[in-house]
XYZ file of C-alpha atoms in Angstrom:
761
model
C 0.445 -0.165 0.115
C 1.582 3.283 -0.755
C 2.310 5.901 2.128
C 0.826 8.325 0.446
C -3.451 5.743 1.049
C -2.264 4.248 3.888
C -2.425 8.987 5.856
C -5.463 8.796 4.369
C -6.820 6.568 5.967
C -5.038 7.609 9.101
C -6.474 10.950 8.228
C -10.088 9.254 7.527
C -10.482 6.585 11.143
C -8.608 9.674 13.065
C -11.762 12.419 11.860
C -13.881 9.511 12.751
C -12.537 9.334 15.965
C -12.263 12.478 16.316
C -15.983 13.178 15.396
C -17.605 9.874 17.351
C -15.614 11.510 21.330
C -16.816 14.965 20.415
C -20.171 13.989 20.572
C -19.623 11.873 23.625
C -18.231 14.610 24.887
C -20.138 16.572 23.747
C -23.801 15.290 25.277
C -22.365 14.136 28.305
C -21.389 17.555 29.261
C -24.864 18.677 28.052
C -25.533 15.713 30.769
C -23.739 17.529 33.456
C -25.348 20.495 33.301
C -28.447 19.460 33.666
C -28.168 17.703 36.596
C -26.458 20.559 38.330
C -29.586 22.511 37.352
C -32.201 19.822 38.421
C -29.693 20.210 41.447
C -30.510 23.566 42.137
C -34.386 23.471 40.851
C -33.837 25.789 37.317
C -35.770 22.919 35.447
C -35.760 25.677 32.401
C -32.848 25.435 31.945
C -31.894 21.865 33.404
C -35.382 20.317 30.641
C -33.363 23.207 27.395
C -29.797 21.002 28.169
C -31.148 17.653 28.497
C -32.583 17.690 24.756
C -29.428 19.139 24.002
C -27.833 16.374 25.675
C -30.754 13.981 23.564
C -30.591 15.440 20.488
C -26.475 14.444 19.615
C -27.462 10.664 20.856
C -31.143 9.723 20.796
C -30.755 6.580 22.650
C -28.812 8.014 25.949
C -30.464 6.530 28.448
C -29.804 9.369 31.250
C -30.803 11.759 30.047
C -34.208 10.913 27.696
C -34.555 9.093 31.595
C -33.746 13.023 33.045
C -35.686 15.001 30.426
C -39.061 12.315 32.233
C -37.737 13.614 35.580
C -37.804 17.070 34.999
C -40.523 17.614 32.782
C -42.499 15.863 35.680
C -41.692 17.902 38.449
C -42.986 20.472 35.479
C -46.299 19.277 35.100
C -46.040 18.218 31.756
C -46.691 15.144 32.817
C -47.860 13.592 29.080
C -44.261 13.493 27.545
C -42.656 12.996 30.860
C -44.508 9.800 30.217
C -43.512 9.539 26.697
C -39.584 9.455 27.922
C -40.438 7.161 30.415
C -41.333 4.389 28.379
C -38.469 5.406 26.223
C -36.386 5.207 28.806
C -37.471 1.153 29.194
C -37.472 0.472 25.271
C -33.685 1.566 25.334
C -33.208 -0.223 28.236
C -35.326 -3.011 30.398
C -34.964 -2.976 32.403
C -34.123 0.326 34.591
C -35.728 0.024 37.410
C -36.362 3.915 38.278
C -38.507 4.705 34.698
C -40.706 1.417 35.774
C -41.439 2.903 39.386
C -42.286 6.617 37.701
C -44.550 4.639 35.064
C -45.810 2.026 37.530
C -47.051 5.341 39.810
C -48.769 6.991 36.281
C -50.527 4.027 35.921
C -52.062 4.240 39.687
C -53.345 7.956 39.302
C -54.623 6.417 35.669
C -56.325 3.021 37.949
C -58.793 6.377 38.901
C -60.205 6.614 35.635
C -59.047 3.099 34.530
C -59.426 0.516 36.970
C -57.872 -2.032 34.251
C -54.724 0.629 34.891
C -53.841 -1.212 38.682
C -52.780 -4.216 37.370
C -49.953 -1.785 35.079
C -48.492 -0.555 38.185
C -48.334 -3.208 39.950
C -46.543 -5.733 37.090
C -44.384 -2.643 37.338
C -43.883 -3.236 40.956
C -43.682 -6.868 40.643
C -40.637 -7.157 37.685
C -38.679 -4.288 40.745
C -39.323 -6.658 43.004
C -37.862 -9.296 41.288
C -34.902 -8.042 40.211
C -34.796 -6.258 43.548
C -36.070 -7.671 46.253
C -35.528 -5.447 49.220
C -36.905 -1.946 46.135
C -38.834 -0.792 49.182
C -40.109 1.970 47.207
C -41.919 -0.772 44.706
C -43.252 -2.965 47.682
C -45.584 0.775 48.656
C -46.217 0.489 44.189
C -47.424 -3.130 45.162
C -49.601 -1.879 47.989
C -51.022 0.687 46.754
C -51.709 -1.375 43.224
C -53.054 -3.889 45.396
C -55.392 -1.051 47.263
C -57.168 0.307 44.695
C -58.646 -2.847 43.749
C -59.442 -2.788 46.843
C -57.878 -5.742 48.122
C -56.673 -3.858 51.559
C -55.671 -6.497 53.129
C -52.540 -7.252 51.399
C -51.892 -3.258 50.818
C -51.927 -3.371 54.694
C -48.903 -6.602 53.898
C -46.995 -5.304 52.224
C -46.601 -1.915 54.012
C -46.485 -4.225 57.513
C -43.156 -5.218 55.089
C -41.629 -2.705 54.509
C -41.939 -0.665 58.137
C -39.964 -4.385 59.217
C -37.445 -3.482 56.938
C -37.647 0.137 57.502
C -39.451 1.254 60.792
C -39.570 4.909 60.032
C -40.363 4.287 56.729
C -43.042 7.753 56.601
C -45.538 6.690 52.906
C -45.841 2.553 54.864
C -46.822 4.044 57.501
C -49.322 6.830 55.804
C -50.358 4.094 53.754
C -51.396 1.264 56.407
C -53.052 4.057 57.937
C -55.651 5.604 54.902
C -55.854 1.699 54.921
C -57.213 0.844 57.855
C -59.812 3.449 56.684
C -60.578 1.464 54.046
C -61.075 -1.240 56.099
C -63.180 0.817 59.039
C -60.945 0.860 61.734
C -59.873 4.221 62.806
C -59.128 3.925 65.584
C -55.908 1.367 64.031
C -55.766 4.077 61.165
C -55.499 6.855 63.875
C -52.107 5.260 65.157
C -49.781 5.037 61.696
C -50.809 8.743 61.445
C -49.566 9.722 64.670
C -47.043 7.751 64.499
C -46.371 8.597 61.091
C -46.259 12.476 63.173
C -44.291 11.823 66.070
C -41.477 10.457 63.408
C -41.606 12.703 61.676
C -42.040 16.644 63.404
C -41.318 18.219 60.166
C -43.122 16.554 57.856
C -45.701 18.036 55.715
C -46.932 14.860 53.954
C -47.218 13.287 57.478
C -49.395 16.471 58.692
C -51.190 15.981 55.769
C -52.128 12.335 56.419
C -53.175 13.096 60.334
C -55.186 16.418 59.560
C -57.756 14.240 56.456
C -57.670 12.160 58.640
C -59.506 14.502 61.856
C -61.578 16.517 58.733
C -62.406 12.514 57.657
C -63.883 11.545 61.119
C -65.145 14.752 61.768
C -62.411 16.746 63.869
C -62.283 19.601 62.103
C -60.459 21.825 65.267
C -57.556 19.281 64.732
C -57.490 19.025 61.653
C -57.218 22.692 61.187
C -54.840 22.861 63.398
C -52.778 19.837 61.430
C -53.505 20.918 57.865
C -51.199 25.303 58.410
C -48.375 22.807 60.660
C -48.329 21.403 57.402
C -47.794 24.761 55.327
C -45.527 26.399 57.963
C -42.958 23.559 57.259
C -43.498 24.119 53.639
C -44.998 27.394 52.585
C -44.607 27.060 49.286
C -45.399 23.467 47.588
C -48.697 23.483 46.468
C -50.126 21.022 47.840
C -49.461 22.565 51.806
C -51.252 25.668 50.293
C -55.024 23.625 48.966
C -54.600 20.875 51.337
C -55.941 24.089 53.430
C -58.120 26.331 51.100
C -59.651 22.871 50.378
C -60.430 22.128 54.356
C -62.477 25.771 54.632
C -63.932 25.102 51.003
C -65.452 21.854 52.824
C -66.680 23.468 55.261
C -67.532 26.917 53.441
C -65.594 28.785 55.028
C -65.023 30.688 52.091
C -63.183 33.800 54.430
C -60.570 31.935 55.998
C -59.771 30.206 52.533
C -59.635 33.965 50.758
C -57.463 34.903 53.948
C -54.516 32.442 53.699
C -53.920 32.404 49.500
C -53.305 36.353 49.786
C -50.921 35.929 52.360
C -49.748 33.499 49.948
C -50.117 35.355 47.068
C -48.133 38.362 49.197
C -45.898 37.022 51.087
C -44.206 34.723 47.387
C -45.464 37.226 44.740
C -43.995 35.189 42.034
C -45.899 32.631 43.402
C -48.254 32.361 40.524
C -50.505 28.812 42.672
C -52.247 31.022 45.368
C -53.080 34.206 42.687
C -54.124 31.469 40.107
C -55.927 29.960 43.260
C -57.778 32.668 44.604
C -59.130 33.168 41.253
C -61.366 30.163 41.082
C -61.689 30.437 44.412
C -63.968 33.970 42.615
C -64.691 31.936 39.533
C -66.930 29.378 42.520
C -68.467 32.178 44.349
C -70.104 34.136 41.096
C -67.104 37.178 40.978
C -66.175 36.558 37.190
C -64.875 40.186 37.075
C -62.506 39.533 40.275
C -61.500 36.404 39.264
C -60.411 37.704 35.831
C -58.707 41.195 37.041
C -56.553 38.262 38.742
C -55.947 35.766 35.458
C -54.222 39.302 33.717
C -52.519 40.537 36.549
C -50.890 35.943 35.958
C -50.205 36.571 32.108
C -49.247 39.685 31.767
C -46.243 38.345 33.498
C -46.080 35.308 31.529
C -48.125 35.241 28.243
C -46.980 32.539 27.464
C -48.703 30.470 30.165
C -51.165 28.248 29.005
C -53.034 27.547 31.920
C -53.783 31.018 32.364
C -54.646 31.556 28.290
C -56.830 28.691 28.544
C -58.565 29.911 31.924
C -59.411 33.821 30.816
C -60.657 32.492 26.914
C -62.968 29.773 28.627
C -64.947 32.797 31.396
C -65.129 35.717 27.556
C -66.470 32.062 26.788
C -68.198 31.288 29.742
C -70.053 35.425 29.481
C -70.485 35.750 25.636
C -67.613 38.207 25.870
C -66.696 36.322 21.885
C -64.208 39.285 20.496
C -61.780 39.309 23.666
C -61.865 35.117 23.094
C -61.138 34.684 19.740
C -57.792 38.041 20.128
C -56.835 35.581 23.063
C -57.177 32.360 20.799
C -54.968 34.673 17.781
C -52.173 34.885 19.558
C -51.290 32.518 20.881
C -52.263 30.324 18.297
C -49.796 31.853 16.450
C -46.992 30.919 19.803
C -48.532 27.345 20.003
C -49.872 25.905 16.630
C -50.228 21.994 17.909
C -52.403 22.589 21.123
C -54.796 20.479 21.028
C -56.802 22.844 23.726
C -56.612 26.116 21.368
C -58.060 23.893 18.140
C -61.196 23.220 20.844
C -61.859 26.569 22.255
C -62.012 27.695 18.533
C -64.909 24.830 17.980
C -66.029 26.760 20.804
C -66.284 29.804 19.714
C -67.586 28.685 16.505
C -70.685 27.139 18.601
C -71.238 30.831 20.070
C -71.486 32.256 16.244
C -74.091 29.449 15.330
C -71.330 28.006 13.237
C -72.152 24.274 14.426
C -69.751 22.669 11.018
C -67.011 24.643 10.795
C -66.340 24.054 15.428
C -66.745 20.378 14.395
C -63.756 20.851 12.119
C -61.962 22.495 14.430
C -62.986 19.536 17.662
C -61.897 17.303 15.077
C -58.584 19.496 14.415
C -58.142 18.637 18.152
C -58.438 15.319 18.131
C -55.915 14.702 15.166
C -53.458 16.732 17.499
C -54.498 14.814 21.094
C -56.546 11.278 20.088
C -56.913 11.216 23.626
C -58.419 15.298 24.088
C -61.034 13.864 25.686
C -63.174 17.047 25.961
C -63.522 17.679 22.001
C -65.296 14.220 22.237
C -67.644 15.304 25.260
C -67.925 18.895 22.444
C -68.855 16.678 19.822
C -71.367 14.571 21.320
C -73.215 16.998 22.839
C -73.589 19.088 19.135
C -74.969 15.236 18.059
C -76.733 15.027 20.798
C -78.548 18.305 20.241
C -78.692 17.344 16.486
C -80.122 14.172 17.056
C -77.682 12.388 15.478
C -77.569 9.559 17.894
C -74.840 7.420 15.972
C -72.989 9.533 16.183
C -72.836 10.981 19.884
C -72.936 7.222 20.156
C -69.217 7.413 19.035
C -68.030 10.082 20.226
C -69.094 9.115 24.269
C -67.673 5.832 23.253
C -64.349 7.898 23.073
C -64.235 10.079 25.863
C -65.424 6.773 28.061
C -62.190 5.199 26.245
C -60.246 8.755 27.910
C -62.136 8.641 31.504
C -64.102 5.853 31.875
C -65.162 6.570 35.476
C -65.986 10.353 33.644
C -69.610 10.404 35.060
C -70.040 13.482 33.340
C -69.996 11.624 30.127
C -71.583 8.577 31.646
C -74.584 10.626 32.608
C -74.062 11.956 29.152
C -74.000 8.275 27.942
C -77.139 6.864 30.081
C -79.622 10.490 28.374
C -78.645 8.967 25.049
C -80.020 5.360 26.102
C -83.433 7.361 27.562
C -83.564 8.872 24.407
C -83.233 6.742 21.639
C -85.694 4.847 23.918
C -83.718 2.373 25.747
C -84.553 3.559 29.430
C -83.374 -0.327 30.806
C -79.526 -0.101 29.249
C -79.741 3.375 30.800
C -80.484 2.086 34.340
C -78.132 -0.441 33.873
C -75.089 2.064 33.573
C -76.081 4.742 36.077
C -76.220 2.332 38.503
C -72.761 -0.272 37.380
C -71.318 3.778 37.914
C -73.458 3.969 41.156
C -71.848 0.239 42.250
C -67.913 1.975 41.865
C -69.323 5.093 43.154
C -72.024 5.379 45.956
C -72.424 8.330 46.358
C -72.637 9.455 42.728
C -74.993 13.200 42.359
C -75.024 12.592 38.138
C -75.451 8.489 37.767
C -78.045 9.102 41.216
C -80.024 10.477 38.999
C -79.616 9.143 35.386
C -81.156 6.169 37.171
C -84.124 8.110 38.855
C -84.822 9.147 34.720
C -84.179 6.284 33.425
C -87.112 4.768 36.513
C -88.804 7.584 35.355
C -89.238 7.211 31.077
C -89.914 3.032 32.716
C -93.279 4.043 34.527
C -91.409 3.794 37.668
C -93.198 6.773 39.440
C -92.606 5.659 42.774
C -89.362 4.571 42.712
C -88.464 7.831 40.532
C -90.440 9.875 42.736
C -88.210 8.258 45.777
C -84.885 9.064 43.979
C -85.703 12.351 42.967
C -87.169 13.508 46.898
C -83.960 12.079 48.076
C -81.601 13.887 45.553
C -82.914 17.544 46.465
C -82.251 16.268 50.528
C -79.214 16.425 49.177
C -79.111 18.792 47.433
C -81.984 21.535 48.281
C -81.226 23.788 45.585
C -80.616 21.827 42.212
C -83.646 22.797 39.370
C -82.904 19.963 37.451
C -84.930 17.775 41.037
C -87.221 19.515 41.572
C -87.939 20.060 37.756
C -88.344 15.787 37.678
C -90.364 16.115 41.042
C -92.932 18.218 38.770
C -93.042 16.572 36.696
C -93.784 13.172 37.929
C -96.383 15.412 39.763
C -97.867 16.597 36.111
C -98.165 12.982 35.477
C -100.687 12.672 38.452
C -102.457 15.615 37.056
C -101.480 17.248 40.463
C -101.011 20.720 39.305
C -100.818 22.737 42.173
C -98.199 21.154 43.118
C -96.477 20.579 39.611
C -96.210 23.787 39.142
C -94.813 25.172 42.640
C -92.343 22.455 41.623
C -91.079 24.277 38.498
C -91.426 27.827 39.830
C -89.200 26.917 42.567
C -86.625 24.796 40.200
C -87.207 27.709 37.472
C -86.186 31.204 40.604
C -83.618 28.534 41.478
C -82.213 29.156 37.377
C -84.840 31.033 35.497
C -83.026 30.381 32.264
C -84.175 26.676 32.464
C -86.718 26.152 28.831
C -87.704 22.437 30.165
C -89.061 23.903 32.811
C -90.400 26.791 31.606
C -92.107 24.536 28.580
C -93.867 22.275 31.628
C -94.783 25.527 33.875
C -97.343 26.571 30.857
C -97.521 23.302 30.114
C -99.974 22.720 33.341
C -102.136 25.918 32.209
C -102.876 24.739 29.335
C -103.366 21.013 29.585
C -105.982 22.016 32.448
C -107.348 23.901 28.889
C -106.540 27.354 30.283
C -104.543 28.355 27.762
C -104.958 32.248 28.223
C -103.362 31.389 31.583
C -101.106 29.190 29.852
C -100.360 32.971 27.668
C -100.104 34.656 30.845
C -97.341 32.348 31.685
C -94.764 32.392 28.756
C -95.454 36.700 28.682
C -94.123 36.565 32.584
C -91.321 33.755 31.471
C -90.508 36.067 27.844
C -87.198 38.676 30.093
C -85.115 35.311 30.788
C -85.268 33.332 28.187
C -84.446 33.483 24.308
C -87.150 35.038 22.073
C -87.180 31.939 19.701
C -88.434 29.900 22.631
C -90.677 32.511 23.381
C -91.801 32.428 20.141
C -92.636 29.103 19.799
C -93.232 27.791 23.437
C -97.134 30.732 22.292
C -96.916 28.913 18.645
C -98.097 25.765 20.633
C -99.904 27.623 22.939
C -102.055 28.933 20.070
C -101.654 25.089 17.533
C -103.473 23.764 20.909
C -106.942 26.469 20.924
C -106.784 25.508 16.373
C -105.936 29.177 16.102
C -103.326 28.683 13.017
C -102.754 31.648 11.989
C -101.349 32.806 14.975
C -99.832 29.643 15.799
C -97.900 30.402 12.389
C -96.784 33.754 12.927
C -95.391 32.624 16.620
C -93.118 30.090 14.712
C -92.032 32.390 11.613
C -91.028 34.658 14.728
C -88.877 31.170 16.242
C -87.022 31.432 12.652
C -86.571 35.204 12.518
C -84.830 35.326 16.206
C -82.978 32.958 15.547
C -82.196 31.334 11.539
C -81.353 27.666 13.568
C -84.263 26.892 15.098
C -85.165 23.240 13.679
C -87.831 22.803 16.534
C -89.500 25.872 14.064
C -89.983 25.120 11.062
C -90.889 20.960 12.663
C -94.018 23.460 13.458
C -94.489 25.298 10.590
C -95.112 21.832 9.021
C -97.044 20.504 11.018
C -99.155 23.318 11.316
C -99.483 23.614 7.689
C -100.709 19.421 7.992
C -103.483 19.773 10.126
C -104.687 22.418 7.814
C -104.711 18.552 5.475
C -102.208 21.505 3.629
C -99.542 19.057 3.005
C -97.784 20.312 -0.292
C -97.321 23.787 2.207
C -95.813 20.953 4.879
C -93.778 19.759 2.630
C -92.433 23.680 2.117
C -91.171 23.714 5.128
C -89.492 20.871 6.178
C -87.720 20.611 2.838
C -86.525 24.720 3.530
C -85.492 22.597 7.671
C -83.235 20.049 4.142
C -81.983 22.018 2.211
C -80.992 24.293 5.544
C -78.801 21.270 7.213
C -78.932 18.181 5.051
C -78.096 15.364 8.734
C -80.700 17.059 10.399
C -82.467 13.347 10.296
C -85.645 14.874 11.886
C -86.542 16.478 9.064
C -86.393 14.080 6.702
C -88.431 11.975 9.156
C -90.754 14.287 9.223
C -90.308 14.534 5.527
C -90.912 10.780 5.550
C -94.836 11.128 7.421
C -95.943 13.653 5.477
C -94.922 12.130 2.101
C -97.316 8.424 3.327
C -99.688 10.826 4.361
C -100.082 11.771 1.154
C -99.544 8.665 -0.698
C -96.379 8.508 -1.817
C -94.797 5.567 -0.410
C -92.513 5.921 -2.225
C -91.107 8.388 -1.752
C -91.546 8.237 2.051
C -89.704 4.837 1.901
C -86.284 7.179 0.661
C -87.013 9.466 3.468
C -87.228 7.469 6.209
C -84.265 5.592 4.901
C -82.333 9.069 4.837
C -83.398 8.923 8.907
C -82.076 5.475 9.068
C -78.750 6.637 7.469
C -78.478 9.729 9.487
C -79.795 8.221 12.796
C -79.272 4.176 12.450
C -80.529 4.143 16.579
C -84.303 5.893 15.616
C -86.687 3.311 16.644
C -89.553 5.713 15.802
C -87.895 6.033 11.797
C -87.087 1.721 11.608
C -90.614 1.924 13.108
C -92.568 3.354 10.521
C -89.954 2.307 7.447
C -90.650 -1.253 8.474
C -94.629 -0.855 8.844
C -94.477 0.105 5.071
C -92.997 -2.958 3.079
C -95.232 -4.338 5.726
C -97.799 -3.546 3.673
C -96.784 -3.312 0.847
C -96.113 -7.177 1.380
C -92.264 -5.931 0.535
C -88.733 -6.793 1.557
C -90.385 -8.436 4.626
C -86.519 -9.975 6.106
C -85.530 -6.264 5.790
C -89.096 -4.913 8.016
C -88.645 -7.670 10.517
C -85.298 -6.730 10.648
C -85.687 -3.351 11.115
C -89.265 -4.118 13.681
C -86.536 -6.276 15.839
C -84.390 -3.924 15.768
C -86.870 -0.518 17.170
C -88.515 -2.903 19.399
C -85.291 -3.925 21.001
C -84.485 0.357 21.024
C -88.303 0.779 22.949
C -89.505 -2.219 24.109
C -92.289 -0.983 25.567
C -93.682 0.866 22.795
C -97.490 -1.072 21.329
C -97.729 -0.050 18.676
C -94.004 -0.865 17.648
C -95.037 -4.520 18.997
C -98.372 -4.250 16.690
C -95.857 -3.108 13.720
C -93.258 -6.613 14.171
C -96.768 -8.740 15.834
C -97.709 -7.298 11.945
C -94.892 -8.852 10.083
C -95.098 -12.043 11.787
C -98.442 -12.346 10.876
C -98.155 -11.764 6.704
C -93.761 -13.993 7.387
C -97.027 -16.600 8.498
C -95.605 -16.688 12.483
C -99.043 -16.894 13.839
C -97.526 -17.810 17.437
C -95.519 -15.142 17.196
C -97.997 -12.644 15.975
C -100.251 -13.058 19.382
C -97.731 -12.591 21.412
C -96.667 -9.738 20.165
C -99.227 -8.226 18.689
C -101.462 -9.532 22.417
C -98.994 -7.233 23.199
C -99.897 -3.795 21.645
C -102.719 -3.561 22.975
C -102.173 -4.460 26.314
C -99.983 -1.572 26.035
C -101.949 1.225 24.625
C -102.462 0.427 21.075
C -106.209 -0.036 21.417
C -107.626 1.145 17.952
C -109.722 -0.553 16.527
C -107.158 -1.517 13.263
C -105.069 -3.493 16.186
C -107.744 -5.651 18.053
C -108.764 -6.772 14.231
C -104.842 -7.865 13.761
C -104.664 -9.582 16.332
C -108.361 -11.351 15.760
C -106.982 -12.485 12.641
C -103.065 -13.371 13.920
C -105.639 -15.498 16.774
C -107.970 -17.023 13.619
C -104.544 -18.224 12.047
C -103.547 -19.544 14.970
C -106.968 -21.918 15.652
C -108.548 -19.831 18.375
C -111.047 -18.764 17.847
C -112.395 -18.047 20.408
C -110.101 -15.281 21.506
C -110.250 -14.553 17.709
C -114.581 -13.940 18.457
C -113.497 -11.923 21.341
C -111.543 -9.378 19.338
C -113.944 -8.787 16.406
C -116.181 -7.999 18.000
C -113.526 -6.048 20.186
C -112.540 -4.092 16.986
C -116.429 -3.952 15.421
C -118.152 -1.764 18.580
C -115.036 1.064 18.495
C -115.530 1.101 14.854
C -117.848 -0.001 12.439
C -115.992 1.595 9.161
C -112.148 1.043 10.239
C -109.886 -0.760 7.570
C -110.337 -4.516 7.703
C -113.377 -4.322 8.719
C -116.005 -5.996 6.272
C -112.913 -8.842 6.429
C -113.489 -8.741 10.132
C -117.768 -9.376 10.169
C -117.425 -12.119 7.714
C -114.966 -14.673 9.498
C -117.459 -13.365 12.333
C -119.876 -14.435 11.196
C -117.744 -17.872 10.271
C -117.374 -17.909 13.384
C -121.306 -18.355 13.971
C -120.217 -15.205 16.063
C -121.721 -13.158 13.982
């Protein structure tokens, strides 16, 4: 080899080694610097240096783990979890990463109990390699506790204390677990031992304070909460402990004083100011709350939580321009923040731009597929538009992310009720109550489902209990009023509705039922007067619809139409106004005009299933069965769970003697969704009859006449099924009943003929 070539190769090798060493040296320098900053509490500087190290070497485990720890301390938990997961991908035996992830699994278990199993797995993996790791032992005990296996939890804590008798976390956890087993005396001993062994520990003080608070010893609790704050006055958990204690006792002045003192003592600390703002907001002091947030925003314009809270407040107060301004400014700096897209969607909803709002919610989900608020807003929008299938999909995603989200589960129960499935709604509510017996949302859903199932006394009892627990809950008062209205106890119903409206003047459902109290008694002038009385606190379009319905009840069609058009003029997307205009025309036998009104609505929103449903009904009434089939089918395409559209389409197929298998599928699905509905049972029974299944036909048709469907046609159809089944005696009884009710219905001639044939004429 020539000397020149040898020198060239040596030079290349030297450069390669030098570059490699240079990268390692620089990486290690960044890492060492990050470690120093972390030890000094300089989190931002530490984060920058860890990221510099990772940028040079994306497989450097110490830097990746260190970055996770910094992000964790900053409260950026999602990226922290990602860093700990990456650590384990590179080093599956990394003990600290397993313990950190295990702790996160514990927190996640509060929403999704399956995560307690993951926490247990992490702890057991560490203990298999390091049997004496006490932190893993404590994690295992907490995982058992998450699964309500407190006996095993106590055993694990005792094992820790055998190895380290002064272990604070084991003593505190031992006290908590004994409380879970209803053993307050032993629990107190554990908490006192923790305080005795660690008199300067805020954790020990908070633990015994919580014990005293939960056992009705508020004076002792206050002393310990205050002592914890004295020991570490700038730790958020100690500040919040004392503040929340006062709030729980409704001692708001004391809570406010604590926060003001902390804000004065530590002027650069955000926490007391932010918490005071939240306290003011909860008390309805919106201006004071906003003033504090704006003060924080001046100090740090890029503070995410502060800016987003300000936007939320502006949206709540309909200050849409202010909200848009902040979103535009903040969004430029943080274009990939899912909360920005979500709040833009909320803003668009307030601006009545539903379609663009949905796009923003979808954008939020693209940025973070686990961003539950976006799914929840989509669900609310779909429910409002009666898009039940889409609402269910969105709620399923919310519950995938937050299985214990009481609000979402309440919405799911509401969806089940709206789709005529109160039994499933009841099961959903009761499932929540088994895990959380005190959950108010679930109690309400249970009571609502029982009411819709006709179990009125049980429902009333539950709503009474809810009212006792929260006397100022207007929704409970509303439901109790409805129950009284169902019993035609008009005086009691009116009083409940008045109470509810005094507490929440803007509740339209309550206002509607209050007016109905008078309308159901035929007191239409009083009903109109009640609507006028309510007009000050209600949207103008709602009042117009309400008054129009009163006129419709009196067959005053011209005045009704005037009110419905007034509602649409006040709010262009008042879909109810269009639907009721159509009904006003139909009731006057003006079907072409009724169809025109519904067509206006369909042109406005081609995804509004009730519009297609009503048009199908009008077409069916006009004898255009092909048109009716097309529009019922479209309604089902938009809302596959709509039992009424399914039933009506099945009925048309049955009457035409075509697509009977499809008709059967539709009717069965509708029957499952509304098991107590006699009309749907009648449809299903007649389909069975047409398919020569007379045994099942009799079952369904008998149910129909025993559950509210007692028209002559219903008895006629039951008679036909009984006759074909060979039960001629009962068939005669049904034919007679049909003819007694009306002598000239469709099928009357055949009923007379078969009655004579069976010797019953």
